[in-house]
Tab-separated table of C-alpha atoms and ligand atoms in Angstrom:
chain	number	residue	atom	x	y	z
Q	1	MET	CA	22.917	14.810	10.682
Q	2	TYR	CA	23.274	15.163	14.424
Q	3	SER	CA	26.660	16.899	14.661
Q	4	PHE	CA	28.056	18.793	17.624
Q	5	THR	CA	31.322	19.780	19.262
Q	6	ASP	CA	32.415	17.446	22.045
Q	7	ARG	CA	33.994	18.730	25.307
Q	8	ASP	CA	37.535	18.493	23.973
Q	9	GLY	CA	36.624	20.389	20.832
Q	10	THR	CA	36.358	17.398	18.473
Q	11	SER	CA	33.430	17.451	16.118
Q	12	LEU	CA	31.132	14.443	16.516
Q	13	THR	CA	28.469	13.194	14.122
Q	14	LEU	CA	26.063	10.451	15.218
Q	15	ARG	CA	24.807	7.977	12.644
Q	16	PRO	CA	21.377	8.868	11.195
Q	17	GLU	CA	20.824	5.423	9.675
Q	18	ALA	CA	22.783	2.228	9.099
Q	19	THR	CA	22.595	1.328	5.413
Q	20	ALA	CA	25.730	3.286	4.504
Q	21	GLY	CA	27.529	1.727	7.486
Q	22	VAL	CA	26.458	-1.784	6.468
Q	23	VAL	CA	27.735	-1.197	2.944
Q	24	ARG	CA	31.018	0.192	4.284
Q	25	ALA	CA	31.413	-2.910	6.497
Q	26	TYR	CA	30.592	-5.126	3.500
Q	27	LEU	CA	33.450	-3.486	1.602
Q	28	GLU	CA	36.005	-3.200	4.413
Q	29	SER	CA	35.512	-6.728	5.773
Q	30	GLY	CA	36.010	-8.238	2.322
Q	31	LEU	CA	32.495	-9.759	2.198
Q	32	VAL	CA	32.203	-8.136	-1.206
Q	33	HIS	CA	34.672	-10.814	-2.407
Q	34	THR	CA	33.992	-13.760	-0.065
Q	35	ASP	CA	30.189	-13.541	0.088
Q	36	PRO	CA	29.110	-10.997	-2.514
Q	37	THR	CA	25.412	-11.860	-2.244
Q	38	ALA	CA	25.348	-11.215	1.496
Q	39	ARG	CA	22.096	-10.928	3.449
Q	40	LEU	CA	22.698	-8.744	6.479
Q	41	TRP	CA	20.650	-7.275	9.304
Q	42	TYR	CA	21.139	-4.828	12.152
Q	43	ALA	CA	19.317	-3.301	15.082
Q	44	GLY	CA	20.315	-0.286	17.110
Q	45	PRO	CA	19.923	3.381	17.968
Q	46	MET	CA	20.034	6.074	15.275
Q	47	PHE	CA	20.273	9.833	15.791
Q	48	ARG	CA	18.865	12.774	13.867
Q	49	ARG	CA	18.753	16.398	14.883
Q	50	GLU	CA	15.037	16.824	14.253
Q	51	ARG	CA	12.411	18.830	16.059
Q	52	PRO	CA	11.020	16.245	18.510
Q	53	GLN	CA	7.302	15.482	18.410
Q	54	ARG	CA	5.105	12.424	18.874
Q	55	GLY	CA	6.821	9.570	17.033
Q	56	ARG	CA	9.830	11.709	16.075
Q	57	TYR	CA	12.808	11.640	18.404
Q	58	ARG	CA	16.451	12.608	18.275
Q	59	GLN	CA	17.400	9.108	19.359
Q	60	PHE	CA	15.303	6.261	18.040
Q	61	TYR	CA	15.760	2.598	17.167
Q	62	GLN	CA	15.781	0.811	13.864
Q	63	ILE	CA	15.793	-2.798	12.734
Q	64	GLY	CA	17.017	-3.199	9.198
Q	65	ALA	CA	17.797	-5.834	6.595
Q	66	GLU	CA	19.927	-5.537	3.452
Q	67	VAL	CA	20.473	-7.867	0.508
Q	68	LEU	CA	23.655	-7.040	-1.397
Q	69	GLY	CA	24.867	-8.220	-4.769
Q	70	ARG	CA	21.431	-8.976	-6.186
Q	71	ASP	CA	19.667	-6.898	-8.808
Q	72	ASP	CA	16.957	-9.429	-9.683
Q	73	PRO	CA	13.310	-8.784	-8.743
Q	74	LEU	CA	13.225	-11.949	-6.619
Q	75	ALA	CA	15.490	-10.233	-4.044
Q	76	ASP	CA	13.059	-7.284	-3.714
Q	77	ALA	CA	10.043	-9.574	-3.489
Q	78	GLU	CA	11.592	-11.961	-0.979
Q	79	LEU	CA	12.554	-9.042	1.252
Q	80	LEU	CA	9.013	-7.653	1.138
Q	81	VAL	CA	7.473	-11.071	1.830
Q	82	MET	CA	9.721	-11.311	4.906
Q	83	LEU	CA	8.818	-7.779	6.003
Q	84	ASN	CA	5.128	-8.587	5.635
Q	85	ALA	CA	5.516	-11.784	7.677
Q	86	TYR	CA	7.472	-9.922	10.364
Q	87	LEU	CA	4.825	-7.204	10.698
Q	88	ALA	CA	2.115	-9.855	10.993
Q	89	ALA	CA	4.145	-11.808	13.553
Q	90	VAL	CA	4.580	-8.804	15.855
Q	91	GLY	CA	0.906	-7.904	15.472
Q	92	ALA	CA	1.196	-4.705	13.400
Q	93	ARG	CA	-2.108	-5.320	11.719
Q	94	ASP	CA	-2.917	-1.834	10.443
Q	95	ALA	CA	0.394	-1.359	8.674
Q	96	ARG	CA	0.094	-0.740	4.942
Q	97	LEU	CA	2.793	-1.266	2.325
Q	98	GLU	CA	3.109	1.494	-0.291
Q	99	LEU	CA	5.112	0.755	-3.390
Q	100	ASN	CA	6.616	2.620	-6.324
Q	101	SER	CA	9.424	2.359	-8.845
Q	102	LEU	CA	11.914	5.214	-9.098
Q	103	GLY	CA	13.503	4.168	-12.374
Q	104	ASP	CA	17.261	4.026	-12.836
Q	105	ALA	CA	20.150	6.045	-14.202
Q	106	THR	CA	18.721	5.665	-17.717
Q	107	CYS	CA	15.168	6.853	-17.202
Q	108	ARG	CA	15.163	8.908	-14.024
Q	109	PRO	CA	17.151	11.864	-15.400
Q	110	VAL	CA	14.519	12.171	-18.124
Q	111	TYR	CA	11.762	12.158	-15.503
Q	112	ARG	CA	13.645	14.629	-13.321
Q	113	GLU	CA	13.731	17.064	-16.227
Q	114	ARG	CA	10.009	16.624	-16.839
Q	115	LEU	CA	9.382	17.332	-13.169
Q	116	ARG	CA	11.634	20.382	-13.244
Q	117	GLU	CA	9.763	21.757	-16.243
Q	118	PHE	CA	6.457	21.128	-14.489
Q	119	GLY	CA	7.745	22.907	-11.365
Q	120	GLN	CA	8.994	25.882	-13.396
Q	121	ALA	CA	5.570	26.202	-14.976
Q	122	HIS	CA	3.909	26.339	-11.524
Q	123	LEU	CA	6.556	28.343	-9.715
Q	124	GLU	CA	4.234	30.917	-8.184
Q	125	ALA	CA	2.195	28.201	-6.404
Q	126	LEU	CA	5.205	26.498	-4.790
Q	127	CYS	CA	6.708	27.237	-1.357
Q	128	PRO	CA	10.240	28.718	-0.945
Q	129	ASP	CA	11.606	25.280	0.043
Q	130	CYS	CA	10.294	23.825	-3.193
Q	131	HIS	CA	11.959	26.639	-5.154
Q	132	ARG	CA	15.235	25.412	-3.710
Q	133	ARG	CA	14.317	21.753	-4.352
Q	134	LEU	CA	13.603	22.620	-7.953
Q	135	GLU	CA	17.269	23.515	-8.429
Q	136	ARG	CA	18.870	20.823	-6.277
Q	137	ASN	CA	16.602	17.778	-6.470
Q	138	PRO	CA	13.222	18.179	-8.193
Q	139	LEU	CA	12.126	14.678	-7.051
Q	140	ARG	CA	11.722	16.105	-3.563
Q	141	LEU	CA	8.915	18.331	-4.838
Q	142	LEU	CA	6.763	15.198	-4.535
Q	143	ASP	CA	7.640	14.982	-0.842
Q	144	CYS	CA	6.573	18.479	0.229
Q	145	LYS	CA	3.961	18.532	2.997
Q	146	VAL	CA	2.763	22.115	2.324
Q	147	GLU	CA	-0.881	22.005	1.273
Q	148	GLY	CA	-0.481	24.371	-1.722
Q	149	CYS	CA	2.471	22.376	-3.076
Q	150	ARG	CA	0.646	19.092	-2.635
Q	151	ALA	CA	-2.305	20.385	-4.609
Q	152	VAL	CA	0.000	21.391	-7.475
Q	153	MET	CA	1.963	18.139	-7.382
Q	154	GLU	CA	-1.243	16.105	-7.624
Q	155	ARG	CA	-1.171	17.040	-11.292
Q	156	ALA	CA	2.566	16.496	-11.805
Q	157	PRO	CA	3.853	13.795	-14.152
Q	158	VAL	CA	4.592	10.466	-12.428
Q	159	MET	CA	7.699	8.312	-12.726
Q	160	ARG	CA	5.722	5.313	-13.935
Q	161	ASP	CA	5.055	7.001	-17.274
Q	162	SER	CA	8.787	7.565	-17.784
Q	163	LEU	CA	10.134	4.120	-16.791
Q	164	CYS	CA	12.473	2.544	-19.327
Q	165	GLU	CA	11.806	-0.977	-20.557
Q	166	ALA	CA	14.229	-2.662	-18.105
Q	167	CYS	CA	12.756	-0.853	-15.089
Q	168	ARG	CA	9.214	-1.563	-16.200
Q	169	THR	CA	9.997	-5.287	-16.520
Q	170	HIS	CA	11.682	-5.334	-13.095
Q	171	PHE	CA	8.749	-3.622	-11.396
Q	172	THR	CA	6.189	-5.880	-13.059
Q	173	ALA	CA	8.102	-8.954	-11.874
Q	174	VAL	CA	8.314	-7.692	-8.266
Q	175	ARG	CA	4.582	-7.016	-8.214
Q	176	ALA	CA	3.728	-10.392	-9.736
Q	177	LEU	CA	5.715	-12.177	-7.002
Q	178	LEU	CA	4.028	-10.116	-4.270
Q	179	ASP	CA	0.616	-10.896	-5.750
Q	180	GLN	CA	1.489	-14.569	-5.914
Q	181	GLU	CA	2.394	-14.565	-2.214
Q	182	GLY	CA	-0.670	-12.556	-1.253
Q	183	VAL	CA	1.337	-9.618	0.102
Q	184	PRO	CA	-1.024	-6.622	0.044
Q	185	TYR	CA	0.291	-3.233	-1.126
Q	186	VAL	CA	-0.936	-0.034	-2.705
Q	187	LEU	CA	0.840	1.776	-5.505
Q	188	ASP	CA	1.919	5.256	-4.483
Q	189	LEU	CA	3.143	6.909	-7.645
Q	190	ARG	CA	4.393	9.932	-5.671
Q	191	LEU	CA	6.548	7.964	-3.266
Q	192	VAL	CA	10.193	9.032	-3.644
Q	193	ARG	CA	13.482	8.640	-1.823
Q	194	GLY	CA	15.633	11.715	-1.949
Q	195	LEU	CA	19.099	10.332	-2.470
Q	196	ASP	CA	20.468	9.704	-5.924
Q	197	TYR	CA	21.628	6.145	-5.312
Q	198	TYR	CA	18.068	4.918	-4.790
Q	199	CYS	CA	16.555	3.308	-7.858
Q	200	ARG	CA	13.710	1.073	-8.990
Q	201	THR	CA	11.751	-0.454	-6.084
Q	202	ALA	CA	10.909	2.047	-3.335
Q	203	PHE	CA	8.495	1.396	-0.496
Q	204	GLU	CA	7.189	2.635	2.767
Q	205	VAL	CA	5.183	0.987	5.537
Q	206	VAL	CA	2.638	3.425	6.957
Q	207	ALA	CA	0.130	3.012	9.769
Q	208	GLU	CA	-3.035	4.905	10.633
Q	209	GLY	CA	-3.247	6.239	14.152
Q	210	LEU	CA	0.331	7.491	14.285
Q	211	GLY	CA	-0.551	11.066	13.351
Q	212	ALA	CA	1.770	13.154	11.194
Q	213	GLN	CA	4.698	10.751	11.588
Q	214	ASN	CA	2.913	7.790	10.089
Q	215	ALA	CA	5.853	5.951	8.474
Q	216	VAL	CA	6.802	2.822	10.367
Q	217	GLY	CA	9.483	1.792	7.926
Q	218	GLY	CA	10.904	2.389	4.521
Q	219	GLY	CA	13.329	1.029	2.046
Q	220	GLY	CA	14.117	0.165	-1.493
Q	221	ARG	CA	16.778	-0.544	-4.018
Q	222	TYR	CA	20.094	1.332	-3.940
Q	223	ASP	CA	22.109	-0.085	-6.825
Q	224	GLY	CA	24.448	2.932	-6.902
Q	225	LEU	CA	25.425	3.048	-3.216
Q	226	VAL	CA	28.233	0.462	-3.126
Q	227	ALA	CA	29.983	2.205	-5.999
Q	228	ALA	CA	29.353	5.615	-4.395
Q	229	LEU	CA	31.233	4.377	-1.302
Q	230	GLY	CA	34.223	3.341	-3.397
Q	231	GLY	CA	33.308	-0.293	-4.118
Q	232	PRO	CA	32.536	-2.144	-7.323
Q	233	ASP	CA	29.255	-1.849	-9.169
Q	234	VAL	CA	27.194	-4.044	-6.790
Q	235	ALA	CA	23.433	-3.793	-6.349
Q	236	GLY	CA	21.549	-3.659	-3.052
Q	237	VAL	CA	18.063	-3.576	-1.608
Q	238	GLY	CA	16.911	-3.199	1.979
Q	239	PHE	CA	14.611	-1.648	4.551
Q	240	ALA	CA	14.656	-0.044	7.987
Q	241	LEU	CA	11.831	-0.296	10.489
Q	242	GLY	CA	11.375	2.277	13.239
Q	243	VAL	CA	11.057	0.284	16.445
Q	244	ASP	CA	9.607	3.182	18.479
Q	245	ARG	CA	6.732	3.678	16.040
Q	246	LEU	CA	6.269	-0.054	15.633
Q	247	ALA	CA	5.831	-0.320	19.409
Q	248	MET	CA	3.168	2.398	19.241
Q	249	ILE	CA	1.008	0.446	16.800
Q	250	VAL	CA	1.649	-2.964	18.290
Q	251	ALA	CA	1.008	-2.403	21.972
Q	252	GLY	CA	-1.278	0.641	22.020
Q	253	ASP	CA	1.358	2.985	23.470
Q	254	GLY	CA	2.855	0.360	25.739
Q	255	GLU	CA	-0.308	-0.426	27.680
Q	256	ALA	CA	-0.123	-4.138	27.041
Q	257	ARG	CA	1.229	-6.219	29.911
Q	258	PRO	CA	2.395	-9.791	29.733
Q	259	GLN	CA	-0.158	-12.316	30.910
Q	260	LEU	CA	1.056	-13.668	34.235
Q	261	ALA	CA	0.869	-17.434	34.650
Q	262	ALA	CA	1.202	-17.262	38.415
Q	263	VAL	CA	1.989	-14.954	41.322
Q	264	VAL	CA	4.151	-16.347	44.111
Q	265	LEU	CA	3.082	-15.173	47.595
Q	266	PRO	CA	5.390	-15.694	50.574
Q	267	LEU	CA	3.274	-15.142	53.679
Q	268	GLU	CA	6.100	-14.482	56.118
Q	269	GLU	CA	9.724	-13.382	56.170
Q	270	ARG	CA	11.110	-16.923	56.395
Q	271	ALA	CA	9.270	-17.823	53.203
Q	272	VAL	CA	10.844	-14.999	51.167
Q	273	GLY	CA	13.994	-16.918	50.160
Q	274	PRO	CA	12.225	-20.128	49.084
Q	275	ALA	CA	9.547	-18.052	47.272
Q	276	LEU	CA	12.150	-16.135	45.256
Q	277	ASP	CA	13.850	-19.430	44.413
Q	278	PHE	CA	10.550	-20.930	43.276
Q	279	ALA	CA	9.677	-17.904	41.126
Q	280	THR	CA	13.165	-17.811	39.624
Q	281	ARG	CA	12.979	-21.451	38.561
Q	282	LEU	CA	9.652	-20.827	36.843
Q	283	ARG	CA	10.964	-17.670	35.139
Q	284	ARG	CA	14.022	-19.542	33.858
Q	285	GLU	CA	11.580	-21.817	32.073
Q	286	GLY	CA	10.113	-18.812	30.300
Q	287	LEU	CA	6.992	-18.278	32.375
Q	288	ALA	CA	5.789	-14.776	33.309
Q	289	VAL	CA	5.591	-14.991	37.072
Q	290	GLY	CA	4.827	-12.317	39.664
Q	291	LEU	CA	6.238	-12.156	43.201
Q	292	GLU	CA	4.860	-10.071	46.077
Q	293	PRO	CA	6.384	-9.348	49.493
Q	294	PRO	CA	4.695	-10.591	52.696
Q	295	GLY	CA	2.928	-8.157	55.012
Q	296	ARG	CA	-0.647	-8.062	53.773
Q	297	SER	CA	-3.438	-10.515	54.550
Q	298	LEU	CA	-3.776	-13.585	52.334
Q	299	LYS	CA	-7.106	-12.220	51.101
Q	300	ALA	CA	-5.531	-8.930	50.016
Q	301	LEU	CA	-2.630	-10.739	48.346
Q	302	LEU	CA	-4.990	-13.023	46.408
Q	303	ARG	CA	-7.082	-10.049	45.302
Q	304	GLY	CA	-3.898	-8.329	44.085
Q	305	ALA	CA	-2.817	-11.425	42.162
Q	306	ASP	CA	-6.247	-11.617	40.566
Q	307	ARG	CA	-6.065	-7.952	39.546
Q	308	GLN	CA	-2.735	-8.646	37.824
Q	309	GLY	CA	-4.554	-11.180	35.674
Q	310	ALA	CA	-2.707	-14.218	37.022
Q	311	ARG	CA	-4.302	-17.617	36.670
Q	312	LEU	CA	-2.639	-19.176	39.694
Q	313	ALA	CA	-1.467	-18.070	43.125
Q	314	VAL	CA	1.432	-19.973	44.644
Q	315	ILE	CA	1.262	-19.678	48.409
Q	316	VAL	CA	4.248	-20.238	50.666
Q	317	GLY	CA	3.160	-19.960	54.333
Q	318	GLU	CA	4.165	-21.515	57.588
Q	319	GLU	CA	2.519	-24.872	56.924
Q	320	GLU	CA	3.992	-25.091	53.460
Q	321	LEU	CA	7.483	-24.381	54.790
Q	322	LYS	CA	7.111	-27.116	57.339
Q	323	ALA	CA	6.053	-29.639	54.703
Q	324	GLY	CA	8.562	-28.390	52.100
Q	325	ARG	CA	5.680	-27.678	49.691
Q	326	VAL	CA	3.688	-24.837	48.171
Q	327	THR	CA	-0.065	-24.523	47.802
Q	328	VAL	CA	-1.441	-23.576	44.413
Q	329	ARG	CA	-4.809	-21.895	43.978
Q	330	ASP	CA	-6.784	-21.350	40.822
Q	331	LEU	CA	-7.814	-17.693	40.712
Q	332	VAL	CA	-9.949	-17.897	37.598
Q	333	ARG	CA	-12.216	-20.765	38.564
Q	334	ARG	CA	-12.243	-19.083	41.986
Q	335	GLU	CA	-11.664	-22.531	43.283
Q	336	ASP	CA	-9.918	-23.020	46.520
Q	337	ARG	CA	-8.119	-26.020	45.181
Q	338	PRO	CA	-4.987	-26.480	47.229
Q	339	LEU	CA	-2.400	-28.446	45.324
Q	340	ALA	CA	0.861	-29.381	46.863
Q	341	LEU	CA	4.099	-29.011	44.897
Q	342	ALA	CA	7.559	-29.713	46.237
Q	343	LEU	CA	9.347	-26.434	46.973
Q	344	ASP	CA	12.528	-27.834	45.467
Q	345	SER	CA	11.037	-29.602	42.468
Q	346	PRO	CA	12.991	-29.197	39.219
Q	347	GLY	CA	12.136	-26.103	37.167
Q	348	ALA	CA	11.181	-27.740	33.891
Q	349	ASP	CA	8.630	-30.167	35.374
Q	350	LEU	CA	7.209	-27.455	37.521
Q	351	ALA	CA	6.935	-25.054	34.588
Q	352	ARG	CA	5.202	-27.686	32.486
Q	353	TRP	CA	2.692	-28.229	35.267
Q	354	VAL	CA	2.083	-24.504	35.882
Q	355	ARG	CA	1.803	-23.860	32.147
Q	356	ALA	CA	-0.848	-26.558	31.811
Q	357	GLU	CA	-2.768	-25.362	34.885
Q	358	ALA	CA	-2.546	-21.687	33.938
Q	359	GLY	CA	-3.348	-22.326	30.295
Q	360	ALA	CA	-0.259	-20.192	29.509
B	401	AMP	P1	14.128	6.455	7.118
B	401	AMP	O1	15.544	5.968	7.280
B	401	AMP	O2	14.000	7.941	7.226
B	401	AMP	O3	13.416	5.859	5.952
B	401	AMP	O4	13.382	5.916	8.412
B	401	AMP	C1	12.964	4.584	8.543
B	401	AMP	C2	12.056	4.513	9.732
B	401	AMP	O5	12.726	4.915	10.920
B	401	AMP	C3	10.864	5.464	9.645
B	401	AMP	O6	9.822	4.884	8.910
B	401	AMP	C4	10.502	5.640	11.098
B	401	AMP	O7	9.703	4.571	11.567
B	401	AMP	C5	11.830	5.579	11.782
B	401	AMP	N1	12.313	6.955	12.082
B	401	AMP	C6	12.980	7.786	11.268
B	401	AMP	N2	13.270	8.948	11.900
B	401	AMP	C7	12.764	8.842	13.152
B	401	AMP	C8	12.731	9.697	14.312
B	401	AMP	N3	13.310	10.906	14.321
B	401	AMP	N4	12.099	9.255	15.428
B	401	AMP	C9	11.525	8.033	15.448
B	401	AMP	N5	11.532	7.178	14.414
B	401	AMP	C10	12.135	7.563	13.267
């Protein structure tokens, strides 16, 4: 939690994640009665008082989706199919889905005891944090990053061997649906989520090249959460994606720039107004368009436009102003191919023309 005392002495706590808030809204708004199988999403800043490092900030952004009121494996699978499609659509190609089942209130306590016994038997090899985890929440032993603990936990019993019949059936069905849809995943039998209300399906999206903080997103089933927040016994499953880390794997640390269709070049002060108007109309039509101030030679301006990767230069000089037109040049074919376009032509037609010429 990121908690601190505000100037007037009130204690503030900033939200670390949104699932609990979504569930609270689901209960307080009455959706639990009017639309019990709600599918909800959110996006926004989250705050955690962590030690900042690459990919780990005190303020970061998450996009999340939650399906409430559904305990069937189809809900888990559909969510993961959507997540997979989303990652592909934004170009997160190296992201890998890791999957596990955490069991439920029937079988997990049995597993927890097995893990506790295993930990007790290897006490001397575990770090002080793990000694504490052993008492409070033995599942977290599987999470420890300390090398010595990891080596010990390699040999620890895994949840899969303790799953009850109902959980085993659920997990098998989720996996069969993912296989059917060609969603790739790897089983990670040591993947856990610390909080008690998580059960059955648990997953993480990890990406190489992110360093120590390699999780791009995570989620799973939380059938006990609605009841824990004072609601009825309603199931839920969802995920949260870290937008900051997603941006790191999608755009190579923000180096990618949009491909410009055209750069508009007013050659003198009087052309500035019409040039801005021309660029604005193209931008309203969704084209990425550059605009440079006058003052340099035409040659220098064209070289600059070329360096920005634009396909076309739109020139507005003295002659063009007089004729009420612009001159368009193709910078890729290096063709001096003056084309006249009306300065006040309607945006949509113009955009269609520029798009076709620029191949945008
Ligand atoms: P969690 O709620 O811990 O499962 O986090 C879900 C995702 O949010 C993670 O996979 C990260 O991508 C992102 N995330 C969590 N904590 C941070 C942080 N401190 N800085 C940046 N991203 C974070």
